[in-house]
Amino acid sequence: MKNNPNVDRLKLARRQINRLKTMSRNLTDMSINWDGLDGGMEADFEALASTVEAQIKTHNEMIDEWRQ
């Protein structure tokens, strides 16, 4: 990886993936907390978690491209 010109991008993306995974877990937990209390809030947090998961997928795709 040292010879890869994208080494800094790869490192940053990997760090951000870890942070995004934590965010997704926290948002999912927040959604669960609203279960039975407010369906709208529960759905909103589920949607946020889905958006974060989509960004994780995008990061992983970029990493695959930068590795080559």
Short mmCIF file of N, CA and C in Angstrom, two decimals:
data_model
loop_
_atom_site.label_atom_id
_atom_site.label_comp_id
_atom_site.label_asym_id
_atom_site.label_seq_id
_atom_site.Cartn_x
_atom_site.Cartn_y
_atom_site.Cartn_z
N MET A 1 0.83 -1.19 0.00
CA MET A 1 0.00 0.00 0.00
C MET A 1 0.87 1.25 0.00
N LYS A 2 2.10 1.16 0.41
CA LYS A 2 2.97 2.34 0.47
C LYS A 2 3.17 2.99 -0.89
N ASN A 3 3.15 2.19 -1.96
CA ASN A 3 3.36 2.73 -3.29
C ASN A 3 2.07 3.25 -3.92
N ASN A 4 0.96 3.06 -3.25
CA ASN A 4 -0.32 3.50 -3.78
C ASN A 4 -0.45 5.01 -3.58
N PRO A 5 -0.72 5.76 -4.66
CA PRO A 5 -0.85 7.22 -4.52
C PRO A 5 -2.09 7.64 -3.73
N ASN A 6 -2.98 6.69 -3.47
CA ASN A 6 -4.21 6.99 -2.73
C ASN A 6 -4.14 6.58 -1.26
N VAL A 7 -2.95 6.38 -0.76
CA VAL A 7 -2.79 5.86 0.60
C VAL A 7 -3.49 6.76 1.64
N ASP A 8 -3.40 8.06 1.48
CA ASP A 8 -4.05 8.96 2.45
C ASP A 8 -5.57 8.86 2.36
N ARG A 9 -6.09 8.75 1.15
CA ARG A 9 -7.53 8.58 0.96
C ARG A 9 -8.01 7.27 1.59
N LEU A 10 -7.24 6.22 1.38
CA LEU A 10 -7.61 4.92 1.94
C LEU A 10 -7.66 4.96 3.46
N LYS A 11 -6.66 5.56 4.06
CA LYS A 11 -6.62 5.65 5.53
C LYS A 11 -7.80 6.45 6.06
N LEU A 12 -8.07 7.59 5.42
CA LEU A 12 -9.18 8.44 5.86
C LEU A 12 -10.51 7.71 5.70
N ALA A 13 -10.71 7.08 4.57
CA ALA A 13 -11.98 6.37 4.33
C ALA A 13 -12.19 5.25 5.34
N ARG A 14 -11.12 4.52 5.65
CA ARG A 14 -11.25 3.43 6.63
C ARG A 14 -11.60 3.96 8.02
N ARG A 15 -10.96 5.05 8.40
CA ARG A 15 -11.30 5.67 9.70
C ARG A 15 -12.75 6.12 9.72
N GLN A 16 -13.18 6.73 8.62
CA GLN A 16 -14.55 7.22 8.57
C GLN A 16 -15.55 6.07 8.56
N ILE A 17 -15.21 4.96 7.92
CA ILE A 17 -16.11 3.81 7.95
C ILE A 17 -16.34 3.35 9.38
N ASN A 18 -15.29 3.30 10.17
CA ASN A 18 -15.45 2.91 11.57
C ASN A 18 -16.38 3.87 12.31
N ARG A 19 -16.20 5.15 12.07
CA ARG A 19 -17.07 6.14 12.72
C ARG A 19 -18.51 6.02 12.24
N LEU A 20 -18.68 5.80 10.93
CA LEU A 20 -20.02 5.64 10.38
C LEU A 20 -20.71 4.40 10.93
N LYS A 21 -19.98 3.31 11.12
CA LYS A 21 -20.57 2.10 11.71
C LYS A 21 -21.07 2.37 13.12
N THR A 22 -20.30 3.13 13.87
CA THR A 22 -20.73 3.50 15.23
C THR A 22 -21.99 4.35 15.17
N MET A 23 -22.02 5.31 14.26
CA MET A 23 -23.21 6.14 14.10
C MET A 23 -24.43 5.30 13.76
N SER A 24 -24.25 4.36 12.83
CA SER A 24 -25.37 3.51 12.43
C SER A 24 -25.90 2.70 13.61
N ARG A 25 -24.99 2.13 14.39
CA ARG A 25 -25.41 1.37 15.58
C ARG A 25 -26.17 2.27 16.55
N ASN A 26 -25.66 3.49 16.77
CA ASN A 26 -26.32 4.40 17.69
C ASN A 26 -27.70 4.81 17.18
N LEU A 27 -27.81 5.08 15.89
CA LEU A 27 -29.11 5.45 15.32
C LEU A 27 -30.10 4.30 15.40
N THR A 28 -29.62 3.09 15.18
CA THR A 28 -30.49 1.92 15.30
C THR A 28 -30.96 1.77 16.74
N ASP A 29 -30.07 1.95 17.69
CA ASP A 29 -30.46 1.90 19.10
C ASP A 29 -31.48 2.98 19.43
N MET A 30 -31.29 4.17 18.89
CA MET A 30 -32.24 5.26 19.13
C MET A 30 -33.61 4.91 18.56
N SER A 31 -33.62 4.29 17.39
CA SER A 31 -34.87 3.86 16.79
C SER A 31 -35.58 2.85 17.69
N ILE A 32 -34.83 1.90 18.18
CA ILE A 32 -35.40 0.88 19.06
C ILE A 32 -35.98 1.52 20.32
N ASN A 33 -35.33 2.56 20.82
CA ASN A 33 -35.83 3.24 22.02
C ASN A 33 -37.22 3.84 21.80
N TRP A 34 -37.53 4.20 20.57
CA TRP A 34 -38.82 4.81 20.26
C TRP A 34 -39.90 3.77 19.98
N ASP A 35 -39.51 2.50 19.89
CA ASP A 35 -40.48 1.44 19.59
C ASP A 35 -41.61 1.46 20.62
N GLY A 36 -42.82 1.54 20.13
CA GLY A 36 -43.99 1.54 21.01
C GLY A 36 -44.33 2.91 21.56
N LEU A 37 -43.45 3.90 21.38
CA LEU A 37 -43.72 5.24 21.90
C LEU A 37 -44.12 6.21 20.79
N ASP A 38 -43.38 6.15 19.69
CA ASP A 38 -43.64 7.08 18.59
C ASP A 38 -43.10 6.47 17.30
N GLY A 39 -44.01 5.97 16.49
CA GLY A 39 -43.63 5.31 15.25
C GLY A 39 -42.91 6.22 14.28
N GLY A 40 -43.28 7.50 14.28
CA GLY A 40 -42.63 8.46 13.39
C GLY A 40 -41.17 8.65 13.74
N MET A 41 -40.89 8.80 15.02
CA MET A 41 -39.50 8.96 15.46
C MET A 41 -38.72 7.68 15.19
N GLU A 42 -39.36 6.55 15.43
CA GLU A 42 -38.70 5.27 15.18
C GLU A 42 -38.32 5.17 13.70
N ALA A 43 -39.25 5.52 12.83
CA ALA A 43 -38.99 5.45 11.38
C ALA A 43 -37.92 6.44 10.96
N ASP A 44 -37.93 7.64 11.55
CA ASP A 44 -36.93 8.65 11.21
C ASP A 44 -35.52 8.16 11.52
N PHE A 45 -35.36 7.57 12.70
CA PHE A 45 -34.03 7.07 13.07
C PHE A 45 -33.62 5.88 12.21
N GLU A 46 -34.59 5.04 11.84
CA GLU A 46 -34.29 3.94 10.93
C GLU A 46 -33.81 4.48 9.58
N ALA A 47 -34.47 5.54 9.09
CA ALA A 47 -34.08 6.14 7.82
C ALA A 47 -32.68 6.74 7.89
N LEU A 48 -32.37 7.40 9.00
CA LEU A 48 -31.03 7.94 9.17
C LEU A 48 -29.98 6.84 9.17
N ALA A 49 -30.28 5.75 9.88
CA ALA A 49 -29.34 4.62 9.91
C ALA A 49 -29.15 4.05 8.51
N SER A 50 -30.21 3.98 7.73
CA SER A 50 -30.11 3.47 6.35
C SER A 50 -29.25 4.39 5.49
N THR A 51 -29.38 5.69 5.70
CA THR A 51 -28.57 6.65 4.95
C THR A 51 -27.09 6.48 5.29
N VAL A 52 -26.79 6.27 6.56
CA VAL A 52 -25.41 6.06 6.99
C VAL A 52 -24.88 4.76 6.40
N GLU A 53 -25.69 3.72 6.38
CA GLU A 53 -25.27 2.44 5.79
C GLU A 53 -24.97 2.60 4.30
N ALA A 54 -25.75 3.44 3.62
CA ALA A 54 -25.49 3.69 2.20
C ALA A 54 -24.14 4.38 2.01
N GLN A 55 -23.81 5.28 2.93
CA GLN A 55 -22.53 5.97 2.84
C GLN A 55 -21.38 5.01 3.11
N ILE A 56 -21.57 4.07 4.01
CA ILE A 56 -20.55 3.04 4.27
C ILE A 56 -20.31 2.25 2.98
N LYS A 57 -21.38 1.88 2.30
CA LYS A 57 -21.25 1.15 1.04
C LYS A 57 -20.47 1.98 0.02
N THR A 58 -20.77 3.27 -0.07
CA THR A 58 -20.06 4.15 -0.99
C THR A 58 -18.58 4.22 -0.63
N HIS A 59 -18.27 4.36 0.64
CA HIS A 59 -16.87 4.38 1.08
C HIS A 59 -16.15 3.09 0.68
N ASN A 60 -16.82 1.96 0.89
CA ASN A 60 -16.20 0.68 0.55
C ASN A 60 -15.95 0.57 -0.96
N GLU A 61 -16.86 1.07 -1.75
CA GLU A 61 -16.68 1.07 -3.21
C GLU A 61 -15.49 1.95 -3.60
N MET A 62 -15.38 3.11 -2.98
CA MET A 62 -14.25 4.00 -3.27
C MET A 62 -12.94 3.33 -2.86
N ILE A 63 -12.92 2.68 -1.73
CA ILE A 63 -11.71 1.98 -1.27
C ILE A 63 -11.29 0.93 -2.30
N ASP A 64 -12.25 0.18 -2.81
CA ASP A 64 -11.94 -0.83 -3.82
C ASP A 64 -11.30 -0.21 -5.05
N GLU A 65 -11.81 0.93 -5.48
CA GLU A 65 -11.23 1.63 -6.64
C GLU A 65 -9.83 2.15 -6.33
N TRP A 66 -9.64 2.73 -5.16
CA TRP A 66 -8.36 3.34 -4.81
C TRP A 66 -7.26 2.29 -4.60
N ARG A 67 -7.65 1.07 -4.27
CA ARG A 67 -6.65 0.02 -4.06
C ARG A 67 -5.98 -0.39 -5.36
N GLN A 68 -6.66 -0.22 -6.46
CA GLN A 68 -6.14 -0.69 -7.75
C GLN A 68 -5.12 0.24 -8.34
#
